[in-house]
């Protein structure tokens, strides 16, 4: 029977974990005789780690990884993927918005011949502002990258072992699971699922954090901003050229004296602004290149429980 691993990134979710564990074990027991649940504590400030360690003490199928600080959800997931060995790997949120009870359906779909099955949350139970920003982001992301992004798809998914093995070879710092699995190109399906309200606690994605995430996802998957600035440069140069011609003709034909100061100062500020903006765009890419070339580990582990079987994988970081 195929084994199943469930990878759960955890950031300040101490009040959700016990229920999640109970519901997951019920569901998984019906599916397989070999499963593991990998909780990755992404530097929580609450009691999440104590709860994880407690669950691991009762249930040896629970593995706990504790990162040294908050690295971000996708880095947490990376740590989990590096330390799980199921034939099928499920990724889900800890806050019970992704329902463990949907796993059998996702898995059944995957067995029809898909390496990735994405849960599609028909009616997302997030507050309006966060749904709105996701929607805008999905549009902007598709424009810049040419990749279709569905805002109804989150991280909840089932992936085959070969997808996970390939993901593990992708060690870029800018991690954005959606874009990475799309890039791999294995057969992918979507399955509509029910989405629940957060069971307890609150979202860790503020508007500011969502903005930063959106920016890095676009920079990670597109060089279009660079191409656009080149085009903009040529466009402005073209306009200046036309205007120059117009000024010369006017001087020769109509003998108009040098016009005033305003047009000069306006274009000066305009061009100045554009130069600063485009330099900034180049700077952002340069900074990304710089941080990738450092090749730092993607996460740092502080503690582990019940991970004996997956020891020796740390050098993969
Ligand atoms: N998460 C994480 N590290 C972070 C932020 C979030 O591991 O820095 C986890 C969080 O515990 C949850 C999942 O990522 O399991 C999704 O986070 P959240 O529910 O806050 O996002 P939302 O559902 O509001 O988009
Ligand atoms: Mg959530």
Coordinates of C-alpha atoms and ligand atoms in Angstrom, one line a residue:
X1 CA 0.0 0.0 0.0
X2 CA 1.3 3.4 -0.9
X3 CA 2.5 5.5 2.0
X4 CA 1.3 9.1 2.6
X5 CA 3.2 12.0 4.2
X6 CA 1.4 15.2 5.2
X7 CA 3.5 18.3 5.5
X8 CA 2.1 21.1 7.6
X9 CA 3.9 24.5 8.0
X10 CA 3.0 25.9 11.4
X11 CA 3.3 29.5 12.6
X12 CA 1.5 30.4 15.9
X13 CA -1.1 27.7 15.6
X14 CA -1.1 26.1 19.0
X15 CA -4.8 26.1 19.3
X16 CA -5.4 24.3 16.0
X17 CA -2.8 21.5 16.1
X18 CA -4.6 18.9 18.3
X19 CA -7.8 19.0 16.3
X20 CA -5.8 18.9 13.1
X21 CA -3.8 15.9 14.3
X22 CA -7.0 14.0 15.4
X23 CA -8.8 14.7 12.1
X24 CA -5.8 13.8 10.0
X25 CA -5.1 10.5 11.8
X26 CA -8.8 9.5 11.3
X27 CA -8.7 10.3 7.6
X28 CA -5.3 8.8 6.9
X29 CA -6.0 5.6 8.9
X30 CA -8.7 4.8 6.4
X31 CA -6.4 5.3 3.4
X32 CA -3.1 3.6 4.3
X33 CA -1.3 1.7 6.9
X34 CA 1.8 3.9 6.6
X35 CA 1.5 7.6 7.1
X36 CA 3.5 10.4 8.7
X37 CA 2.6 13.9 9.6
X38 CA 5.4 16.3 9.4
X39 CA 4.8 19.5 11.4
X40 CA 7.3 22.3 10.7
X41 CA 7.4 24.9 13.4
X42 CA 8.4 28.0 11.5
X43 CA 9.7 30.0 14.5
X44 CA 6.3 30.3 16.3
X45 CA 6.1 32.6 19.3
X46 CA 3.3 30.7 21.0
X47 CA 3.2 27.1 22.3
X48 CA 3.1 25.4 18.9
X49 CA 6.4 23.6 19.4
X50 CA 5.3 22.2 22.9
X51 CA 2.1 21.0 21.3
X52 CA 4.0 19.4 18.4
X53 CA 6.5 17.7 20.7
X54 CA 3.6 16.5 22.9
X55 CA 1.8 15.0 19.8
X56 CA 5.1 13.4 18.7
X57 CA 5.5 11.8 22.1
X58 CA 2.1 10.1 21.9
X59 CA 2.2 9.2 18.2
X60 CA 5.4 8.1 16.5
X61 CA 3.9 8.9 13.1
X62 CA 4.2 12.6 14.0
X63 CA 7.5 14.2 13.1
X64 CA 8.4 17.6 14.3
X65 CA 10.9 20.0 12.8
X66 CA 11.6 23.3 14.5
X67 CA 13.2 26.1 12.5
X68 CA 15.5 28.5 14.3
X69 CA 13.4 31.5 13.4
X70 CA 10.5 32.5 11.2
X71 CA 11.6 31.7 7.6
X72 CA 8.2 32.0 5.9
X73 CA 5.6 29.4 4.9
X74 CA 7.3 28.2 1.7
X75 CA 10.6 27.7 3.4
X76 CA 8.8 25.7 6.1
X77 CA 7.2 23.6 3.5
X78 CA 10.7 23.0 1.9
X79 CA 12.0 21.7 5.3
X80 CA 9.0 19.4 5.5
X81 CA 9.5 18.1 1.9
X82 CA 13.2 17.4 2.7
X83 CA 12.2 15.3 5.7
X84 CA 9.3 13.2 4.4
X85 CA 9.3 10.0 2.5
X86 CA 5.8 9.1 1.5
X87 CA 4.9 7.9 -1.9
X88 CA 2.3 10.6 -1.9
X89 CA 2.9 13.9 -0.2
X90 CA 0.1 16.2 1.0
X91 CA 0.7 19.9 1.8
X92 CA -1.8 21.7 3.8
X93 CA -2.3 24.7 6.2
X94 CA -2.4 24.1 9.9
X95 CA -5.4 26.3 10.6
X96 CA -8.0 23.8 9.4
X97 CA -9.1 26.0 6.5
X98 CA -7.9 23.1 4.4
X99 CA -10.0 20.2 5.5
X100 CA -8.2 16.9 6.2
X101 CA -11.4 15.1 5.0
X102 CA -10.7 16.2 1.5
X103 CA -7.5 14.2 1.2
X104 CA -9.1 10.9 0.1
X105 CA -10.7 12.7 -2.9
X106 CA -7.5 14.5 -3.8
X107 CA -5.6 11.2 -3.6
X108 CA -8.2 9.3 -5.7
X109 CA -7.9 12.0 -8.4
X110 CA -4.1 11.7 -8.3
X111 CA -4.4 7.9 -8.8
X112 CA -6.2 8.5 -12.0
X113 CA -2.8 9.5 -13.4
X114 CA -1.9 13.0 -12.1
X115 CA 1.3 13.9 -10.3
X116 CA -0.1 17.0 -8.8
X117 CA -3.7 17.5 -7.7
X118 CA -4.5 21.0 -6.5
X119 CA -7.4 21.8 -4.2
X120 CA -9.5 24.5 -5.7
X121 CA -11.4 26.4 -3.0
X122 CA -14.6 27.3 -4.8
X123 CA -15.7 29.6 -2.1
X124 CA -12.8 30.9 -0.2
X125 CA -13.4 31.6 3.4
X126 CA -10.9 34.4 3.8
X127 CA -11.9 38.0 4.7
X128 CA -12.8 40.2 1.7
X129 CA -9.6 42.3 1.6
X130 CA -7.4 39.2 1.4
X131 CA -9.5 37.7 -1.3
X132 CA -9.4 41.0 -3.2
X133 CA -5.6 41.3 -3.0
X134 CA -5.2 37.6 -4.1
X135 CA -7.4 38.3 -7.1
X136 CA -5.4 41.4 -8.1
X137 CA -2.2 39.5 -7.5
X138 CA -3.3 36.6 -9.7
X139 CA -4.0 39.0 -12.6
X140 CA -0.8 40.9 -12.2
X141 CA 1.2 37.7 -11.8
X142 CA -0.3 36.2 -15.0
X143 CA 0.4 39.4 -16.9
X144 CA 4.1 39.5 -15.9
X145 CA 4.9 35.8 -16.1
X146 CA 2.5 34.4 -18.7
X147 CA 1.7 31.7 -16.3
X148 CA -1.9 31.2 -15.4
X149 CA -2.5 31.7 -11.7
X150 CA -5.7 30.7 -10.1
X151 CA -6.4 32.5 -6.9
X152 CA -8.7 29.7 -5.8
X153 CA -5.7 27.5 -5.5
X154 CA -3.6 27.7 -2.3
X155 CA -1.0 25.4 -1.0
X156 CA -3.3 22.5 -0.3
X157 CA -2.4 19.7 -2.7
X158 CA -1.2 16.1 -3.3
X159 CA 2.0 15.5 -5.0
X160 CA 3.7 12.3 -6.2
X161 CA 7.1 11.2 -5.0
X162 CA 8.8 12.2 -8.3
X163 CA 7.4 15.7 -8.0
X164 CA 8.7 16.0 -4.5
X165 CA 12.1 14.7 -5.5
X166 CA 12.3 17.2 -8.3
X167 CA 11.2 20.1 -6.0
X168 CA 13.9 19.1 -3.6
X169 CA 16.5 19.8 -6.3
X170 CA 15.2 23.4 -6.7
X171 CA 17.1 25.3 -4.1
X172 CA 16.3 28.9 -5.0
X173 CA 15.8 31.3 -2.2
X174 CA 12.8 32.9 -3.7
X175 CA 10.3 30.1 -3.1
X176 CA 6.9 30.1 -4.5
X177 CA 5.5 26.6 -4.5
X178 CA 2.9 27.3 -7.2
X179 CA 5.3 28.6 -9.7
X180 CA 7.9 25.8 -8.9
X181 CA 5.5 22.9 -9.5
X182 CA 4.1 24.6 -12.7
X183 CA 7.6 24.9 -14.0
X184 CA 8.2 21.1 -13.4
X185 CA 5.4 20.4 -15.8
X186 CA 4.1 17.1 -14.6
X187 CA 0.4 16.2 -15.2
X188 CA -1.7 18.4 -12.9
X189 CA -5.4 18.4 -12.1
X190 CA -7.6 20.6 -10.0
X191 CA -10.3 19.4 -7.7
X192 CA -13.0 21.7 -6.1
X193 CA -13.0 21.4 -2.3
X194 CA -14.8 23.0 0.5
X195 CA -12.8 25.7 2.3
X196 CA -13.4 26.4 6.0
X197 CA -13.0 29.4 8.3
X198 CA -9.9 29.5 10.3
X199 CA -10.5 27.3 13.4
X200 CA -8.6 29.6 15.8
X201 CA -5.9 32.2 15.9
X202 CA -5.5 34.8 13.2
X203 CA -3.8 35.0 9.8
X204 CA -0.1 35.8 9.7
X205 CA -0.4 37.5 6.4
X206 CA -0.8 41.2 6.8
X207 CA -1.4 43.4 3.8
X208 CA 2.2 44.5 3.9
X209 CA 3.4 40.9 4.0
X210 CA 1.2 40.0 1.1
X211 CA 2.6 42.9 -0.9
X212 CA 6.2 41.8 -0.2
X213 CA 5.3 38.2 -1.2
X214 CA 3.6 39.3 -4.4
X215 CA 6.6 41.4 -5.3
X216 CA 9.1 38.6 -4.8
X217 CA 6.9 36.1 -6.7
X218 CA 6.8 38.4 -9.7
X219 CA 10.6 39.1 -9.6
X220 CA 11.2 35.3 -9.2
X221 CA 9.2 34.3 -12.2
X222 CA 9.4 37.2 -14.7
X223 CA 11.9 39.4 -16.3
X224 CA 9.2 41.4 -17.9
X225 CA 9.6 44.5 -15.7
X226 CA 13.1 44.8 -17.1
X227 CA 11.9 44.4 -20.7
X228 CA 9.2 47.0 -20.0
X229 CA 11.7 49.6 -18.7
X230 CA 13.7 49.1 -21.9
X231 CA 10.6 49.7 -24.0
X232 CA 9.6 52.7 -21.8
X233 CA 13.1 54.2 -22.4
X234 CA 12.8 53.8 -26.1
X235 CA 9.3 55.2 -26.1
X236 CA 10.4 58.4 -24.2
X237 CA 13.4 58.8 -26.4
X238 CA 11.2 58.5 -29.4
X239 CA 8.8 61.2 -28.0
X240 CA 11.8 63.5 -27.3
X241 CA 13.1 63.0 -30.8
X242 CA 9.7 64.0 -32.3
X243 CA 9.5 66.9 -30.1
X244 CA 13.0 68.0 -31.1
X245 CA 12.0 67.9 -34.7
X246 CA 8.9 70.0 -33.9
X247 CA 11.0 72.6 -32.1
X248 CA 13.4 72.9 -35.0
X249 CA 10.7 73.3 -37.6
X250 CA 8.9 75.8 -35.5
X251 CA 12.0 77.9 -35.0
X252 CA 12.8 77.8 -38.7
X253 CA 9.3 78.3 -40.1
X254 CA 7.6 80.4 -37.6
X255 CA 10.6 82.1 -36.0
X256 CA 9.2 81.5 -32.5
X257 CA 11.6 82.4 -29.8
X258 CA 12.7 79.9 -27.1
X259 CA 9.6 79.0 -25.1
X260 CA 9.4 79.2 -21.4
X261 CA 10.9 77.4 -18.5
X262 CA 7.9 75.2 -17.5
X263 CA 8.1 72.6 -20.3
X264 CA 11.8 72.2 -19.5
X265 CA 11.4 71.7 -15.8
X266 CA 8.4 69.3 -16.2
X267 CA 10.3 67.1 -18.6
X268 CA 13.3 67.2 -16.4
X269 CA 11.4 65.9 -13.4
X270 CA 9.6 63.4 -15.6
X271 CA 12.7 61.9 -17.0
X272 CA 14.4 62.0 -13.6
X273 CA 11.6 60.1 -12.0
X274 CA 11.6 57.5 -14.7
X275 CA 15.4 57.0 -14.4
X276 CA 15.2 56.5 -10.7
X277 CA 12.3 54.1 -11.1
X278 CA 14.0 52.0 -13.7
X279 CA 17.3 52.0 -11.8
X280 CA 15.2 50.7 -8.8
X281 CA 13.8 47.9 -10.9
X282 CA 17.3 46.9 -12.0
X283 CA 18.4 47.1 -8.3
X284 CA 15.7 44.7 -7.2
X285 CA 16.8 42.1 -9.7
X286 CA 20.4 42.7 -8.7
X287 CA 19.6 42.2 -5.1
X288 CA 17.8 38.9 -5.9
X289 CA 20.8 37.7 -7.9
X290 CA 23.0 38.7 -5.0
X291 CA 21.0 36.8 -2.4
X292 CA 20.8 33.7 -4.7
X293 CA 24.6 33.7 -5.3
X294 CA 25.2 33.4 -1.5
X295 CA 23.6 30.0 -1.7
X296 CA 22.7 30.0 2.0
X297 CA 20.6 27.1 3.4
X298 CA 16.9 27.6 2.9
X299 CA 16.2 27.1 6.5
X300 CA 18.0 26.3 9.7
X301 CA 16.8 23.5 12.0
X302 CA 16.9 24.0 15.8
X303 CA 15.3 20.8 17.0
X304 CA 13.7 17.7 15.6
X305 CA 11.5 15.0 17.1
X306 CA 10.8 11.5 15.6
X307 CA 12.8 12.1 12.5
X308 CA 15.3 9.3 12.9
X309 CA 14.2 7.7 9.6
X310 CA 15.1 10.8 7.7
X311 CA 18.4 11.7 9.2
X312 CA 21.2 12.4 6.9
X313 CA 19.2 14.6 4.7
X314 CA 20.2 17.8 6.3
X315 CA 23.1 18.3 4.0
X316 CA 20.5 18.7 1.3
X317 CA 19.5 22.0 2.7
Ligands
LIG1 N1 2.7 30.0 8.0 C1 4.0 29.6 8.2 N2 5.0 30.6 8.3 C2 4.6 31.9 8.2 C3 3.3 32.3 7.9 C4 2.3 31.2 7.9 O1 4.4 28.4 8.3 O2 5.5 32.8 8.3 C5 1.7 28.9 7.9 C6 0.5 29.0 8.9 O3 0.8 28.4 10.1 C7 -0.6 28.2 8.1 C8 -0.2 28.5 6.7 O4 1.1 28.9 6.6 O5 -0.5 26.8 8.4 C9 -1.1 29.6 6.1 O6 -1.1 30.7 6.8 P1 -2.4 31.6 7.2 O7 -3.5 30.7 7.5 O8 -2.0 32.7 8.1 O9 -2.7 32.3 5.8 P2 -4.1 32.6 5.1 O10 -4.9 31.3 5.2 O11 -4.7 33.7 5.9 O12 -3.8 33.0 3.7
LIG2 MG1 -5.3 30.2 6.7

